[in-house]
Short mmCIF file of C-alpha atoms and ligand atoms in Angstrom, two decimals:
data_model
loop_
_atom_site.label_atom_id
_atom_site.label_comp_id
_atom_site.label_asym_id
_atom_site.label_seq_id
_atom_site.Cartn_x
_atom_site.Cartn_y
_atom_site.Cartn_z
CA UNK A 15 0.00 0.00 0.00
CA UNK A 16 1.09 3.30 -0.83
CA UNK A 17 2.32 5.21 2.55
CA UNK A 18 0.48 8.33 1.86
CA UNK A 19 -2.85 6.24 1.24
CA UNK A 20 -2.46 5.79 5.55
CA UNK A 21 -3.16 9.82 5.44
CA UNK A 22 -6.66 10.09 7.14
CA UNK A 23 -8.60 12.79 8.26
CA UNK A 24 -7.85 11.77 12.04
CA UNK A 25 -4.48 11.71 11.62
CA UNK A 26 -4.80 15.12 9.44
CA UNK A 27 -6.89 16.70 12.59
CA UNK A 28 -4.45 15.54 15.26
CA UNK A 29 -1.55 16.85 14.33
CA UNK A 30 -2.86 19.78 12.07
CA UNK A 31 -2.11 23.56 13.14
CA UNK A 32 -1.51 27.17 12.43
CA UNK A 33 2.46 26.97 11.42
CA UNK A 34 4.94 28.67 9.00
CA UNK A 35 6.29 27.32 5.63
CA UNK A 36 9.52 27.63 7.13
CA UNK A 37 10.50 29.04 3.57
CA UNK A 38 13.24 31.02 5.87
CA UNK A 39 14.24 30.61 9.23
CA UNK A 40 13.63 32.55 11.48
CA UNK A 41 10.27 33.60 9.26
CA UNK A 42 9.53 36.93 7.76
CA UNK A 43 7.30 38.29 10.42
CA UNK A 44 10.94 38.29 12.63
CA UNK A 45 12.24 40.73 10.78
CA UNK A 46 13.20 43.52 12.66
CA UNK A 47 13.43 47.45 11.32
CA UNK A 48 17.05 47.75 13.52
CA UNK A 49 18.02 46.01 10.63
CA UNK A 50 18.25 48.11 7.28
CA UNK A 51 20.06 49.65 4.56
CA UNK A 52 23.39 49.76 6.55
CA UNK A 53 23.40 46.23 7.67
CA UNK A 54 22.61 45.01 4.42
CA UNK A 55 25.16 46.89 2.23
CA UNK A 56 27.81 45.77 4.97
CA UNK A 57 26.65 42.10 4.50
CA UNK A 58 26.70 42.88 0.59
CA UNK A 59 30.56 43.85 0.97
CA UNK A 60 31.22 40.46 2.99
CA UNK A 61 30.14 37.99 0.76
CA UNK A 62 33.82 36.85 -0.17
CA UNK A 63 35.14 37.02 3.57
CA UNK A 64 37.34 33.96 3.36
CA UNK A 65 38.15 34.05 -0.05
CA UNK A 66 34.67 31.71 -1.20
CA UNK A 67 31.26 33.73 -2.45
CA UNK A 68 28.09 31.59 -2.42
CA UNK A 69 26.55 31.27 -5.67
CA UNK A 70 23.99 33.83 -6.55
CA UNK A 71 20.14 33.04 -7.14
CA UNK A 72 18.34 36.51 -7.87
CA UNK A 73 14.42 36.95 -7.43
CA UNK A 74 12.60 40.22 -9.17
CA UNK A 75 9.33 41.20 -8.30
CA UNK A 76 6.96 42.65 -10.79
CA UNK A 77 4.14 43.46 -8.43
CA UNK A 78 1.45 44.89 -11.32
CA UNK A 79 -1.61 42.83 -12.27
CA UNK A 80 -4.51 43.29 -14.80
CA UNK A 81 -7.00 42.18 -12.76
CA UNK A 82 -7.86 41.53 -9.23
CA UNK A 83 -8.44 37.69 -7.94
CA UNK A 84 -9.85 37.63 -5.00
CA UNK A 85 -8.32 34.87 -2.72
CA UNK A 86 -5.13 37.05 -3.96
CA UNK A 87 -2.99 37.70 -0.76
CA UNK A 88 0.23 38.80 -3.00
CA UNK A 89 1.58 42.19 -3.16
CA UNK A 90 0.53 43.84 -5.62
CA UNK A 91 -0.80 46.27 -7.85
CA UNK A 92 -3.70 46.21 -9.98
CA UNK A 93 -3.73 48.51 -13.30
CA UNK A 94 -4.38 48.54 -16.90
CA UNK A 95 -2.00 51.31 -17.49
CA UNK A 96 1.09 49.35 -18.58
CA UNK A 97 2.98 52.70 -18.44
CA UNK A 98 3.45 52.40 -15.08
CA UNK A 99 5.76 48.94 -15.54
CA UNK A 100 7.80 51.23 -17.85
CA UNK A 101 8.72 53.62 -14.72
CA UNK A 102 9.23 50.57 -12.38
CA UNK A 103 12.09 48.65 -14.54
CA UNK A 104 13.85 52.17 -15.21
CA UNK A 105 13.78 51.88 -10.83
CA UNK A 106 14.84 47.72 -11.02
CA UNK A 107 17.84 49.58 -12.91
CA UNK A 108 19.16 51.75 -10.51
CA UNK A 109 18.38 49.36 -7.60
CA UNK A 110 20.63 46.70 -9.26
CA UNK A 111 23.41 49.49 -10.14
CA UNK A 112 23.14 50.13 -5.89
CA UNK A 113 22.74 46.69 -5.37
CA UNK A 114 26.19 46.52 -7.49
CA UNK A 115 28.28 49.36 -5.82
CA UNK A 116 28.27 47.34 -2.73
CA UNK A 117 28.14 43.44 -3.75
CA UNK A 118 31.46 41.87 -3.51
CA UNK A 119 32.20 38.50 -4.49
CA UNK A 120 30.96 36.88 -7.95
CA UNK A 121 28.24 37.92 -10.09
CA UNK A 122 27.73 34.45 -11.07
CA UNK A 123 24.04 33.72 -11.02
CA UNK A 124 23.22 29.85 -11.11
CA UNK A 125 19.30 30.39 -10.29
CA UNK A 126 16.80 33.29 -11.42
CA UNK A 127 13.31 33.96 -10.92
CA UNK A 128 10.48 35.87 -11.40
CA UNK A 129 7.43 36.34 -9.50
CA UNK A 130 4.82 38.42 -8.76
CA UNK A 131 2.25 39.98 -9.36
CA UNK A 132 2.32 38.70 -12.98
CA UNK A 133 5.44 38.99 -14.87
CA UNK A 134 3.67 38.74 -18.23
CA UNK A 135 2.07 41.64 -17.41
CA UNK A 136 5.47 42.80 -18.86
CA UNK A 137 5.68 43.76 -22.54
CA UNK A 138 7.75 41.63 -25.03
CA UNK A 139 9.97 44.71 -25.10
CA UNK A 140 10.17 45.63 -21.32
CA UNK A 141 11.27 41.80 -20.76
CA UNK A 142 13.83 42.01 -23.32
CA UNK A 143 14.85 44.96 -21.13
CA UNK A 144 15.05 43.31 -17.91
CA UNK A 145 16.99 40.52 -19.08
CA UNK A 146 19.65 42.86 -20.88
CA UNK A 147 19.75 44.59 -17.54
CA UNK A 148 20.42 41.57 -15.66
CA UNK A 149 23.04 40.50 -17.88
CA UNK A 150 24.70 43.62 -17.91
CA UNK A 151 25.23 43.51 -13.89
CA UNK A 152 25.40 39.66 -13.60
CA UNK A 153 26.69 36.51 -15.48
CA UNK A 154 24.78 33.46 -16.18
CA UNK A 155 25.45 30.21 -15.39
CA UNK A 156 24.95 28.35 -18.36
CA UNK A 157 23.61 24.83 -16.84
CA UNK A 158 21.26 27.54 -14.75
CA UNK A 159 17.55 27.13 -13.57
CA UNK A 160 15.87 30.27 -15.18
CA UNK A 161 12.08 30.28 -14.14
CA UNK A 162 9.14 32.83 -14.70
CA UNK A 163 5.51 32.71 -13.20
CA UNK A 164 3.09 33.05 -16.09
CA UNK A 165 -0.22 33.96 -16.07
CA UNK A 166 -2.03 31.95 -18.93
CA UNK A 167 -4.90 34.69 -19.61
CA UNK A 168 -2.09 37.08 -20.79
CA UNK A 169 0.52 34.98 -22.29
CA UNK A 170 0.14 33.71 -25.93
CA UNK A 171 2.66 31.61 -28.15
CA UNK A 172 4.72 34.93 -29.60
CA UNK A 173 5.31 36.06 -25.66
CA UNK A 174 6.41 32.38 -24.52
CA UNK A 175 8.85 32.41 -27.43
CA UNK A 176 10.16 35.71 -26.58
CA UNK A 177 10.48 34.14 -22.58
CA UNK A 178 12.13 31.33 -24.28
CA UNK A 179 14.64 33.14 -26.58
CA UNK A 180 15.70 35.75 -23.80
CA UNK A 181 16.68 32.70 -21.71
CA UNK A 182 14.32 31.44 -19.09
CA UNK A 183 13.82 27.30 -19.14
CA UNK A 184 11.50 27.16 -16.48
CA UNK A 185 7.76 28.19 -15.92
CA UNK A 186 5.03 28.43 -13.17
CA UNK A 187 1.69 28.33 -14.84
CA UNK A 188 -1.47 29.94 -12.51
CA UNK A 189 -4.33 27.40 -12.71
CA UNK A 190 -5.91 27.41 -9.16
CA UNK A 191 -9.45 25.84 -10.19
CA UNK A 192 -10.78 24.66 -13.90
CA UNK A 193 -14.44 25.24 -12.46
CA UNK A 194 -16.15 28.02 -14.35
CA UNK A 195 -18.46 28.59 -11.33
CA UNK A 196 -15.38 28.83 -8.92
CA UNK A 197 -13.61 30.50 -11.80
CA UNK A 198 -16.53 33.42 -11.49
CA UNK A 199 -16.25 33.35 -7.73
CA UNK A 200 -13.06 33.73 -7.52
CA UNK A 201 -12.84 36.73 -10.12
CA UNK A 202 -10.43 34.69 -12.48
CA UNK A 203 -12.01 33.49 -15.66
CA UNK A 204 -9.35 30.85 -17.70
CA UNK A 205 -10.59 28.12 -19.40
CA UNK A 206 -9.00 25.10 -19.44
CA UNK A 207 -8.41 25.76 -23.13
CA UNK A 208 -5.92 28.68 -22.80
CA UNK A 209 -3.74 26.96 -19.70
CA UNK A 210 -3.22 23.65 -22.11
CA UNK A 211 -2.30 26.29 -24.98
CA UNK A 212 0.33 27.92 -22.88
CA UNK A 213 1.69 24.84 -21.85
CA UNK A 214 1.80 23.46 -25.42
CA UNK A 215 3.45 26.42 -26.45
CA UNK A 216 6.13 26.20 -23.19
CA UNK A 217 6.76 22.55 -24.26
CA UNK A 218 7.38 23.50 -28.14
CA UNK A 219 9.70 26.20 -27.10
CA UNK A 220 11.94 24.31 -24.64
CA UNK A 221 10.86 24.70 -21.31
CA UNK A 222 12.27 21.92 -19.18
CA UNK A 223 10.39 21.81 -15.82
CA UNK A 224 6.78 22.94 -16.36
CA UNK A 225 5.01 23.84 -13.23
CA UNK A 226 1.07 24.06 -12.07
CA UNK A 227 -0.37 25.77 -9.05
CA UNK A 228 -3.80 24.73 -7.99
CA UNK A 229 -5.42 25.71 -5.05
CA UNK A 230 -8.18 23.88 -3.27
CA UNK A 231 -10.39 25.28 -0.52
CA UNK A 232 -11.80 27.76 -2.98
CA UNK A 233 -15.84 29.07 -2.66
CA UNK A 234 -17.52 26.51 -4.26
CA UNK A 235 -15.18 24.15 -4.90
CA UNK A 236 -16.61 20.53 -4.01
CA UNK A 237 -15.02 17.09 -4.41
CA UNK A 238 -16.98 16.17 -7.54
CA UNK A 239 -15.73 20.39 -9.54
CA UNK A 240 -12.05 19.31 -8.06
CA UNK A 241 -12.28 16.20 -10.05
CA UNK A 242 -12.63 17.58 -13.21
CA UNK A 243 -10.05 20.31 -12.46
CA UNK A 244 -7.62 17.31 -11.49
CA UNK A 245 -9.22 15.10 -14.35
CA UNK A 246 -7.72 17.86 -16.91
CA UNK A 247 -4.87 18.55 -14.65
CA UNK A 248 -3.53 15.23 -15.13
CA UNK A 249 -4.30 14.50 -18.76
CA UNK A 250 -1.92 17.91 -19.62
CA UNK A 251 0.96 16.27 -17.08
CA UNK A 252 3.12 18.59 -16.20
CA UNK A 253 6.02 18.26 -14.26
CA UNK A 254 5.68 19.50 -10.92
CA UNK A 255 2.28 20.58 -9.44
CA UNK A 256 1.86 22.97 -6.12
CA UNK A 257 -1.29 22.37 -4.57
CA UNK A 258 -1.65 25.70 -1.94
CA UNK A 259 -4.66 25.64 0.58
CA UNK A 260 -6.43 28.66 0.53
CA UNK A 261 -6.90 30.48 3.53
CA UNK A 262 -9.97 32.78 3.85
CA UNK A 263 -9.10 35.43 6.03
CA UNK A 264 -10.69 38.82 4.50
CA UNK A 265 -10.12 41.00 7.75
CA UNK A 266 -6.63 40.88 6.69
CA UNK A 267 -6.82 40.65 2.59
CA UNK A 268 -8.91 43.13 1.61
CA UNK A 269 -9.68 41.39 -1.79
CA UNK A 270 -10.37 38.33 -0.10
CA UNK A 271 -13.80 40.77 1.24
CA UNK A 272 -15.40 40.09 -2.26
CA UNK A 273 -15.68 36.70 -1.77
CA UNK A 274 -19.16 35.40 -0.23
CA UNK A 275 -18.14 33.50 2.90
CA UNK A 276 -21.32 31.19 2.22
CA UNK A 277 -19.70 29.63 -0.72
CA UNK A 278 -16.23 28.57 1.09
CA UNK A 279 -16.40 25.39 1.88
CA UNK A 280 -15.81 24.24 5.83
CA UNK A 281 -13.09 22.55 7.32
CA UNK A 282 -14.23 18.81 6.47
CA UNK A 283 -14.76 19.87 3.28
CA UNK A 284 -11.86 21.34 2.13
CA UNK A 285 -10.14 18.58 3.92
CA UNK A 286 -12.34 15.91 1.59
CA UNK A 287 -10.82 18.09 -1.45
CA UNK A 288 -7.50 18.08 -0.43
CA UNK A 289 -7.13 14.20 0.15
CA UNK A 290 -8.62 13.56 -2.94
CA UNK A 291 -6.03 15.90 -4.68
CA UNK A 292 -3.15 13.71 -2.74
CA UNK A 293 -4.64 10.37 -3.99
CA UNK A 294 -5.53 11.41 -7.60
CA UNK A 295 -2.17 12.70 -7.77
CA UNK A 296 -0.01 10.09 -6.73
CA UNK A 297 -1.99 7.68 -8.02
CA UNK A 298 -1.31 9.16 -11.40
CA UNK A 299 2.72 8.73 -10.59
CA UNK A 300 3.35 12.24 -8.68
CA UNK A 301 6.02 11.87 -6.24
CA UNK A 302 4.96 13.70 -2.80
CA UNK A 303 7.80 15.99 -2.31
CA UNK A 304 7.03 18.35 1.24
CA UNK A 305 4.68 20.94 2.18
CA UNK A 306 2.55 21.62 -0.78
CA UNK A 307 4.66 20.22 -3.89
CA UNK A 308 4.57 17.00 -5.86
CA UNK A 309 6.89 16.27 -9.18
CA UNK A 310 6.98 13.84 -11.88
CA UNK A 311 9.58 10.60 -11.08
CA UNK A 312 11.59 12.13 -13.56
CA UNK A 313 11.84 15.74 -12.48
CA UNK A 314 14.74 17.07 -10.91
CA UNK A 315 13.11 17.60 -7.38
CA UNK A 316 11.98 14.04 -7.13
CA UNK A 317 15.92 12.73 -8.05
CA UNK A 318 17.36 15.67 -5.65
CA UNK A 319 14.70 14.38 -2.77
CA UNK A 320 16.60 11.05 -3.45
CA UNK A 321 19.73 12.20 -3.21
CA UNK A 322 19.53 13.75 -0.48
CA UNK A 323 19.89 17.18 -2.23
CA UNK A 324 16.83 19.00 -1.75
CA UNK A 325 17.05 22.93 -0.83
CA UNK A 326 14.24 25.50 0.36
CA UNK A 327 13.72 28.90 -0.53
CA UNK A 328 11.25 31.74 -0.51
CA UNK A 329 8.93 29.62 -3.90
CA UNK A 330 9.38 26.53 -1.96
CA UNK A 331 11.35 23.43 -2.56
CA UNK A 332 14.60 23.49 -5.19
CA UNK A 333 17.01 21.81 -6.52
CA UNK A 334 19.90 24.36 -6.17
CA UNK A 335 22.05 24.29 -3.21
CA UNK A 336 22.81 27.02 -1.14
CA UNK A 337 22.98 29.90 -2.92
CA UNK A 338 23.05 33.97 -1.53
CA UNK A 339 19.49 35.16 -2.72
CA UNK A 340 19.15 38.96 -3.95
CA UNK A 341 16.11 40.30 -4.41
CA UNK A 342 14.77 42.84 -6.17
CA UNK A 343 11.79 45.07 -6.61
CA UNK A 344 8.84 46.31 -3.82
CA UNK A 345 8.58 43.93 -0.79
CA UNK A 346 11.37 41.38 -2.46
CA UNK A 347 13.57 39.54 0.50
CA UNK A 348 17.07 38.68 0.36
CA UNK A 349 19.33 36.08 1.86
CA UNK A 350 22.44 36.87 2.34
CA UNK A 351 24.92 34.79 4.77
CA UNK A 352 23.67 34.36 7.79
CA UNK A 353 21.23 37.46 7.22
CA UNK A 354 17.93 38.26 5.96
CA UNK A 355 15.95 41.18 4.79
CA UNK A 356 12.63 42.49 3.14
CA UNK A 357 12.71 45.68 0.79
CA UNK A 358 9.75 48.23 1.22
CA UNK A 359 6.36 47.27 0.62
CA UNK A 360 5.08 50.28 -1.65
CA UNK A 361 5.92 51.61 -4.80
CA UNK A 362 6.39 55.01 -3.49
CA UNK A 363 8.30 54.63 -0.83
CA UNK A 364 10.08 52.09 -3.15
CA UNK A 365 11.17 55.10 -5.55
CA UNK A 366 11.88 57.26 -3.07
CA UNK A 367 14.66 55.32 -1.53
CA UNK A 368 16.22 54.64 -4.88
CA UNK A 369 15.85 58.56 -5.23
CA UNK A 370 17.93 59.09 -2.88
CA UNK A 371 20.50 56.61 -3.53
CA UNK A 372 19.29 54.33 -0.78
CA UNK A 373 19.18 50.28 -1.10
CA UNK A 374 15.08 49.91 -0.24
CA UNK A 375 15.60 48.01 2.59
CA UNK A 376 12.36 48.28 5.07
CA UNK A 377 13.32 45.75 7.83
CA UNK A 378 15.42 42.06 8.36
CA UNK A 379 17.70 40.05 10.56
CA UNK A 380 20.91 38.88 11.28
CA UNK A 381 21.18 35.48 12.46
CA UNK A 382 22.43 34.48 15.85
CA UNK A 383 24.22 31.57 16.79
CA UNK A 384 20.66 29.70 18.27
CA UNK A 385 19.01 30.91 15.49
CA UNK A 386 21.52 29.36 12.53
CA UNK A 387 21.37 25.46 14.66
CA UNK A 388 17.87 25.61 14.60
CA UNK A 389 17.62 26.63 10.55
CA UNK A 390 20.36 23.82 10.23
CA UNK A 391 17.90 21.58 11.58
CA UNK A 392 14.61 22.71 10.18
CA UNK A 393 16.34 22.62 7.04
CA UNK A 394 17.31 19.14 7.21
CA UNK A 395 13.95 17.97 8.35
CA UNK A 396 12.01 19.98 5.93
CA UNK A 397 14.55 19.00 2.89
CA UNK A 398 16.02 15.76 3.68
CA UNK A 399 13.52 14.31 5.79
CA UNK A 400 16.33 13.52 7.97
CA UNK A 401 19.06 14.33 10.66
CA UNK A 402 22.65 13.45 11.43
CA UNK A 403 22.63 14.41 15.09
CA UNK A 404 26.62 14.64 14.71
CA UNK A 405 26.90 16.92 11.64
CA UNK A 406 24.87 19.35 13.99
CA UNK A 407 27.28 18.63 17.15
CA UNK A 408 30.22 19.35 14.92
CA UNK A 409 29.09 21.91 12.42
CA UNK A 410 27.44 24.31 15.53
CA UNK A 411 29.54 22.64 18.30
CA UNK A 412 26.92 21.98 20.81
CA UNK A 413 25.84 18.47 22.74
CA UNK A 414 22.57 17.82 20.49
CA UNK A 415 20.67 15.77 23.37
CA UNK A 416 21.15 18.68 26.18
CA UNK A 417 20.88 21.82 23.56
CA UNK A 418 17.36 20.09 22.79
CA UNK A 419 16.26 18.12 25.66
CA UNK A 420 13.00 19.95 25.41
CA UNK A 421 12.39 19.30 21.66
CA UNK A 422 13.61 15.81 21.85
CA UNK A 423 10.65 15.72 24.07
CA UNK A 424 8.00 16.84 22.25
CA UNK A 425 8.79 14.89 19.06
CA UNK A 426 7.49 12.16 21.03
CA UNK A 427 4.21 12.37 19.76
CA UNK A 428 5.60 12.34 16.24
CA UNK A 429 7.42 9.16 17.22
CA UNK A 430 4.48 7.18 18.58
CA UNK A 431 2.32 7.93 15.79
CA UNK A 432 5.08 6.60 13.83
CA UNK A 433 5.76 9.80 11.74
CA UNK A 434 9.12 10.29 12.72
CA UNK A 435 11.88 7.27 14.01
CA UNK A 436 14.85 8.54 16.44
CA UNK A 437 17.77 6.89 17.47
CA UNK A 438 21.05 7.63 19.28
CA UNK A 439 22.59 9.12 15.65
CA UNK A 440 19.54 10.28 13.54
CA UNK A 441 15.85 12.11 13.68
CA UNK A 442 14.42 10.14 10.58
CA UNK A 443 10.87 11.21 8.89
CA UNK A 444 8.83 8.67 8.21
CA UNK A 445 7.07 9.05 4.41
CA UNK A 446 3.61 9.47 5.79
CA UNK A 447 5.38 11.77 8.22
CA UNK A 448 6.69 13.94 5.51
CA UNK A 449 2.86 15.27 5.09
CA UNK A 450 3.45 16.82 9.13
CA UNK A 451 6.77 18.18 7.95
CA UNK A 452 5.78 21.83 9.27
CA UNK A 453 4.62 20.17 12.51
CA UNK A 454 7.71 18.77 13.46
CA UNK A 455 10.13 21.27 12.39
CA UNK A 456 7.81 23.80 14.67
CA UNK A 457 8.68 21.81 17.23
CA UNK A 458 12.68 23.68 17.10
CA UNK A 459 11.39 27.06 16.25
CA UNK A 460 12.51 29.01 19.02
CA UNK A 461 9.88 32.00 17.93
CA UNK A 462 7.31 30.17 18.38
CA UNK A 463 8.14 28.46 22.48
CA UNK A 464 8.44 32.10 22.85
CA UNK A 465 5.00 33.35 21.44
CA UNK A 466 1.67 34.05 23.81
CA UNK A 467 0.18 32.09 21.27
CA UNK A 468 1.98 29.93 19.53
CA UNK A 469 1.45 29.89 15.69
CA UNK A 470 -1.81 32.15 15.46
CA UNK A 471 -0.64 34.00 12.62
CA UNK A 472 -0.04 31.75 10.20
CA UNK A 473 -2.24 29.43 7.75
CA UNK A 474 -3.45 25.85 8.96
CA UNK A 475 -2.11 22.53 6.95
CA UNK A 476 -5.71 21.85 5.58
S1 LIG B 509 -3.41 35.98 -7.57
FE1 LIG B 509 -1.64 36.51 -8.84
S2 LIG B 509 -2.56 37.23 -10.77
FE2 LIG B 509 -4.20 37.25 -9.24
S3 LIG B 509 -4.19 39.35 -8.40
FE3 LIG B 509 -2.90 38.11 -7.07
S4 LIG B 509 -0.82 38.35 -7.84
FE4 LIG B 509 -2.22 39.05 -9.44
#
């Protein structure tokens, strides 16, 4: 029997809570605004302390959108004036000159990525423009991963060639629901028709890992719509799929107000939707990576999950290994060493730094020593599903058992519900226990022993 066919709703309820993606350690909402522009132009300068420079994966934002969704909980902006993108990549410009004055080390970029907002909401020309811009400040690795978030409603066969020709291999493709009544309800009309066309057109023009993100838990979604979306989901095959839940909280996203509570479905629902997602899926040959993700048996993240060489970042689970991230653009975090920070959230504020020759830095972090043992170890228990109790001893030089008597402790739970196996030398997932990944690396997030109450901010598993 398949291990993940032993995922029940009991199991789901028991150990299902309110807990980050751990897409960064500590998480975002730990960044402080005693960290800013300073900090992160010293950290810039340091990156070759030693005489080694991390490889460099760079994110840009593009925060403008058409048209509103409304489960959106992005940043972003929504207008039809496509002037406005014209003004914002003259800004991208100066931020990367900035970005430039102070970054020392290589310029060698192995992974790149755009998100958003929508990216295609980019003219052919203004992309060209981006990518000459990033070329002119950076070099390319030529075996790099080169990805792009596409929204199918404005992306047609001449702009996937033009994504293609300026270099990007890799694409996201925005699905969510193939329901036209959901499709209505949630304010984002795409029929099936145009998502299959804009993968067609990815696969004729090159495009290596081809990537889906559905969302279920939307109003009026029901077991029997879902299986149609999945039903056509399936039959196009792409290579990795990211199934996100949605989480309806409209007092804090104000376009999430638009949506008629009636029609979202309740907790045993949504839960009904999402585990027949997980069996459709796998019984169709998806591997079950972590979190939210599942990949072809052929697809790089299903070899590097294997291997033992499976990384996180801020879009989830990669196949890159550690790399310094720079970001770019409103709201766009970096990682750099042991340090991490968010740029400013709006577009004003956004050109107003750059005005005055300031890096956009709003707020971030610099690791301490507690803080970079515990990423070590939610890292290896979110990536490898596993951990060598001595490469922690030796890499942070503490004695594991006493630094984390507590933990040790409370992943008890995990044990006897045989999600997790521990022994003198290794913490060892189980595969069903990979679904409660988030559970158990919450259990060494410092943050949250400290909240009043632990994990209330964040979204639930199901
Ligand atoms: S969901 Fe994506 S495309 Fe829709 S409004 Fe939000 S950022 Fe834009």
């Amino acid at each position: 029997m398949h291990e993940l066919a032993e995922i029940d709703a009991d199991l789901i309820r028991k150990f299902d809570r309110n807990g980050p993606r751990y897409t960064s350690y500590p998480t975002a909402d730990r960044f402080v605004e005693a960290y800013g522009e300073a900090e992160h132009a010293a950290w810039l300068g340091r990156r070759a302390v030693g005489g080694f420079a991390r490889p460099l994966s760079v994110y840009v934002h593009i925060p403008f959108c058409a048209q509103l969704c409304y489960y959106c909980a992005c940043n972003k902006v929504i207008t039809r004036d496509h002037g406005r993108s014209a003004k914002y990549l003259r800004y991208l410009g100066r931020e990367m000159q900035l970005l430039g004055e102070h970054l020392d080390g290589s310029r060698r970029i192995s992974q790149l990525h755009w998100g958003g907002g929508s990216p295609t909401f980019l003219s052919g020309a203004e992309m060209r423009g981006l990518m000459q811009m990033l070329h002119e400040n950076f070099s390319f690795d030529p075996e790099g991963e080169y990805s792009i978030e596409i929204d199918p409603r404005t992306s047609n066969e001449a702009a996937i060639a033009t994504l293609a020709e300026i270099g990007f291999n890799r694409m996201s493709l925005g699905v969510q629901d193939h329901d036209p009544d959901v499709q209505k309800a949630i304010h984002r009309v795409q029929p099936p028709e145009l998502t299959r066309a804009a993968l067609q057109a990815a696969r004729r023009h090159g495009f290596s890992s081809i990537n889906f993100d559905l969302i279920y838990g939307l109003p009026l979604q029901t077991e029997k719509s879902f299986t149609r979306t999945l039903d056509e989901v399936i039959d196009c095959r792409p290579d990795r799929i990211a199934l996100y839940s949605y989480a309806h909280l409209p007092t804090r996203f104000k376009a999430q107000r638009r949506i008629d509570d009636h029609g979202v479905p309740g907790a045993d629902a949504k839960l009904g939707v999402f585990l027949l997602a997980l069996r459709r899926l796998t019984d169709a040959g998806y591997v079950y990576i972590g979190m939210d993700h599942f990949a072809l048996p052929e697809d790089g993240l299903v070899r590097a999950l294997n291997n033992g060489r499976l990384h996180r970042n801020f879009q989830g689970y990669t196949t890159q290994s550690e790399c310094d991230l720079l970001s770019l653009g409103v709201s766009a975090i970096s990682k750099i060493g042991p340090t991490y920070c968010q740029n400013v959230h709006q577009l004003d504020e956004y050109y107003d730094c750059l005005d005055h020759g300031r890096l956009p830095v709003a707020r971030g972090i610099q690791l301490t020593a507690d803080d970079l043992v515990r990423r070590a170890v939610i890292m290896a228990l979110m990536c490898q599903g596993e951990l060598a109790i001595e490469s922690i001893e030796i890499g942070h030089l503490i004695d594991f058992r006493r630094y984390f008597s507590e933990e040790l402790e409370q992943l008890r739970r995990f044990e006897e519900a045989g999600l997790l196996e521990m022994d003198s030398q290794w913490i060892t997932v189980t595969p069903r226990g990979r679904f409660f990944l988030r559970g158990i690396a919450m259990v060494f997030d410092r943050y949250l022993q400290d909240a009043q109450a632990p994990g209330g901010r964040y979204s639930r598993l199901i």
